[in-house]
């Protein structure tokens, strides 16, 4: 079963980063970890800034990333967890993020956490009412 939890143990984070093929990772900041049962298979590093929370990196183990639904689940879960707060979510530009409500703003894409859209495969979009 796939789950997502916050982890602050440097040794555990380095093992997961290694599994995801990331060398020399910096474990500072907020690290959300994707678990497949009890095995860490992905890390999303975030940093709190004055203007919001910046998603710095998003890494999934190659064997898990081959299934796009795993990365999709992980990213949507991160957005869902953040949508319960009053922050702006910032991330490097990527056109695929527009469907979640992100808009280009300077050199980043930004969405207010409360305005995140969760597109479904049936074509309907859903927002969480906070």
mmCIF file of C-alpha atoms in Angstrom:
data_model
loop_
_atom_site.group_PDB
_atom_site.id
_atom_site.type_symbol
_atom_site.label_atom_id
_atom_site.label_comp_id
_atom_site.label_asym_id
_atom_site.label_seq_id
_atom_site.Cartn_x
_atom_site.Cartn_y
_atom_site.Cartn_z
ATOM 1 C CA UNK A 1 0.000 0.000 0.000
ATOM 2 C CA UNK A 2 1.266 3.469 -0.889
ATOM 3 C CA UNK A 3 1.361 6.060 1.898
ATOM 4 C CA UNK A 4 3.032 9.438 2.439
ATOM 5 C CA UNK A 5 4.549 10.654 5.711
ATOM 6 C CA UNK A 6 6.954 13.354 6.801
ATOM 7 C CA UNK A 7 10.424 12.066 7.749
ATOM 8 C CA UNK A 8 13.274 13.922 9.442
ATOM 9 C CA UNK A 9 15.767 11.092 10.030
ATOM 10 C CA UNK A 10 18.822 11.939 7.883
ATOM 11 C CA UNK A 11 19.998 8.317 7.545
ATOM 12 C CA UNK A 12 16.591 7.118 6.379
ATOM 13 C CA UNK A 13 16.275 10.041 3.965
ATOM 14 C CA UNK A 14 19.716 9.365 2.457
ATOM 15 C CA UNK A 15 18.781 5.692 1.875
ATOM 16 C CA UNK A 16 15.619 6.794 0.063
ATOM 17 C CA UNK A 17 17.444 9.451 -1.971
ATOM 18 C CA UNK A 18 20.035 6.814 -2.942
ATOM 19 C CA UNK A 19 17.251 4.457 -4.022
ATOM 20 C CA UNK A 20 15.784 7.268 -6.136
ATOM 21 C CA UNK A 21 19.177 7.782 -7.778
ATOM 22 C CA UNK A 22 19.927 11.138 -6.131
ATOM 23 C CA UNK A 23 23.499 11.517 -4.904
ATOM 24 C CA UNK A 24 24.656 14.128 -2.428
ATOM 25 C CA UNK A 25 21.131 15.144 -1.422
ATOM 26 C CA UNK A 26 20.636 17.813 1.216
ATOM 27 C CA UNK A 27 18.109 16.598 3.797
ATOM 28 C CA UNK A 28 17.331 20.001 5.301
ATOM 29 C CA UNK A 29 13.837 21.378 4.925
ATOM 30 C CA UNK A 30 10.583 19.433 4.963
ATOM 31 C CA UNK A 31 10.799 15.938 3.486
ATOM 32 C CA UNK A 32 7.640 14.038 2.586
ATOM 33 C CA UNK A 33 8.378 10.384 1.865
ATOM 34 C CA UNK A 34 6.437 7.973 -0.323
ATOM 35 C CA UNK A 35 6.293 4.508 1.233
ATOM 36 C CA UNK A 36 5.370 1.293 -0.566
ATOM 37 C CA UNK A 37 4.319 -0.742 2.455
ATOM 38 C CA UNK A 38 7.208 0.037 4.850
ATOM 39 C CA UNK A 39 9.814 0.770 2.186
ATOM 40 C CA UNK A 40 10.667 4.390 1.361
ATOM 41 C CA UNK A 41 10.590 4.795 -2.429
ATOM 42 C CA UNK A 42 10.293 8.550 -2.984
ATOM 43 C CA UNK A 43 11.072 11.933 -1.443
ATOM 44 C CA UNK A 44 9.550 15.363 -1.992
ATOM 45 C CA UNK A 45 11.723 18.080 -0.469
ATOM 46 C CA UNK A 46 10.038 21.361 0.442
ATOM 47 C CA UNK A 47 11.332 24.602 1.933
ATOM 48 C CA UNK A 48 9.256 27.219 3.724
ATOM 49 C CA UNK A 49 9.828 30.717 2.319
ATOM 50 C CA UNK A 50 8.215 34.076 3.017
ATOM 51 C CA UNK A 51 6.042 33.763 -0.086
ATOM 52 C CA UNK A 52 4.963 30.153 0.552
ATOM 53 C CA UNK A 53 6.232 26.602 0.486
ATOM 54 C CA UNK A 54 8.609 25.773 -2.343
ATOM 55 C CA UNK A 55 8.681 22.233 -3.720
ATOM 56 C CA UNK A 56 12.425 21.926 -4.322
ATOM 57 C CA UNK A 57 12.652 18.349 -5.558
ATOM 58 C CA UNK A 58 10.435 15.381 -6.274
ATOM 59 C CA UNK A 59 12.209 12.034 -6.676
ATOM 60 C CA UNK A 60 10.837 8.500 -6.985
ATOM 61 C CA UNK A 61 12.836 5.266 -7.247
ATOM 62 C CA UNK A 62 13.239 4.330 -10.908
ATOM 63 C CA UNK A 63 11.530 0.947 -10.548
ATOM 64 C CA UNK A 64 8.473 2.672 -9.026
ATOM 65 C CA UNK A 65 8.547 5.684 -11.373
ATOM 66 C CA UNK A 66 8.079 3.327 -14.344
ATOM 67 C CA UNK A 67 4.422 3.203 -13.277
ATOM 68 C CA UNK A 68 3.178 6.797 -13.791
ATOM 69 C CA UNK A 69 0.326 6.246 -11.339
ATOM 70 C CA UNK A 70 2.847 5.998 -8.469
ATOM 71 C CA UNK A 71 4.337 9.453 -9.115
ATOM 72 C CA UNK A 72 0.844 10.834 -9.748
ATOM 73 C CA UNK A 73 -0.396 9.451 -6.417
ATOM 74 C CA UNK A 74 2.625 10.909 -4.611
ATOM 75 C CA UNK A 75 2.260 14.381 -6.140
ATOM 76 C CA UNK A 76 -1.506 14.527 -5.587
ATOM 77 C CA UNK A 77 -1.034 13.446 -1.965
ATOM 78 C CA UNK A 78 1.528 16.212 -1.400
ATOM 79 C CA UNK A 79 -0.888 18.749 -2.906
ATOM 80 C CA UNK A 80 -3.757 17.400 -0.798
ATOM 81 C CA UNK A 81 -1.751 17.655 2.428
ATOM 82 C CA UNK A 82 -0.684 21.202 1.551
ATOM 83 C CA UNK A 83 -4.239 22.180 0.547
ATOM 84 C CA UNK A 84 -5.229 21.981 4.216
ATOM 85 C CA UNK A 85 -3.077 25.044 4.921
ATOM 86 C CA UNK A 86 -3.193 28.722 4.023
ATOM 87 C CA UNK A 87 0.124 28.868 2.130
ATOM 88 C CA UNK A 88 1.022 29.417 -1.483
ATOM 89 C CA UNK A 89 2.641 26.432 -3.177
ATOM 90 C CA UNK A 90 5.600 27.273 -5.412
ATOM 91 C CA UNK A 91 7.391 24.996 -7.871
ATOM 92 C CA UNK A 92 9.633 25.136 -10.934
ATOM 93 C CA UNK A 93 7.651 25.725 -14.155
ATOM 94 C CA UNK A 94 6.156 22.716 -15.912
ATOM 95 C CA UNK A 95 3.135 22.914 -18.230
ATOM 96 C CA UNK A 96 1.721 19.714 -16.666
ATOM 97 C CA UNK A 97 1.058 21.674 -13.453
ATOM 98 C CA UNK A 98 -1.540 23.988 -15.003
ATOM 99 C CA UNK A 99 -4.249 21.342 -14.591
ATOM 100 C CA UNK A 100 -3.756 21.596 -10.794
ATOM 101 C CA UNK A 101 -4.315 25.359 -10.873
ATOM 102 C CA UNK A 102 -0.683 26.512 -10.949
ATOM 103 C CA UNK A 103 0.006 29.749 -12.823
ATOM 104 C CA UNK A 104 3.337 31.123 -14.027
ATOM 105 C CA UNK A 105 4.560 33.892 -11.747
ATOM 106 C CA UNK A 106 8.090 35.126 -12.414
ATOM 107 C CA UNK A 107 10.463 32.176 -12.568
ATOM 108 C CA UNK A 108 8.087 29.840 -10.675
ATOM 109 C CA UNK A 109 4.579 28.443 -10.883
ATOM 110 C CA UNK A 110 2.299 29.297 -7.951
ATOM 111 C CA UNK A 111 -1.105 28.291 -6.605
ATOM 112 C CA UNK A 112 -2.766 29.181 -3.312
ATOM 113 C CA UNK A 113 -3.088 25.888 -1.421
ATOM 114 C CA UNK A 114 -6.838 26.410 -0.985
ATOM 115 C CA UNK A 115 -7.210 26.807 -4.776
ATOM 116 C CA UNK A 116 -5.545 23.540 -5.810
ATOM 117 C CA UNK A 117 -7.629 21.672 -8.387
ATOM 118 C CA UNK A 118 -7.630 17.873 -8.473
ATOM 119 C CA UNK A 119 -8.354 16.853 -12.079
ATOM 120 C CA UNK A 120 -9.849 13.412 -12.531
ATOM 121 C CA UNK A 121 -9.453 10.993 -15.389
ATOM 122 C CA UNK A 122 -13.176 11.326 -16.194
ATOM 123 C CA UNK A 123 -12.659 14.988 -17.062
ATOM 124 C CA UNK A 124 -14.206 16.611 -13.992
ATOM 125 C CA UNK A 125 -12.136 18.867 -11.744
ATOM 126 C CA UNK A 126 -12.494 18.837 -7.984
ATOM 127 C CA UNK A 127 -11.485 21.339 -5.323
ATOM 128 C CA UNK A 128 -11.314 20.604 -1.626
ATOM 129 C CA UNK A 129 -13.663 22.823 0.376
ATOM 130 C CA UNK A 130 -11.739 24.024 3.418
#
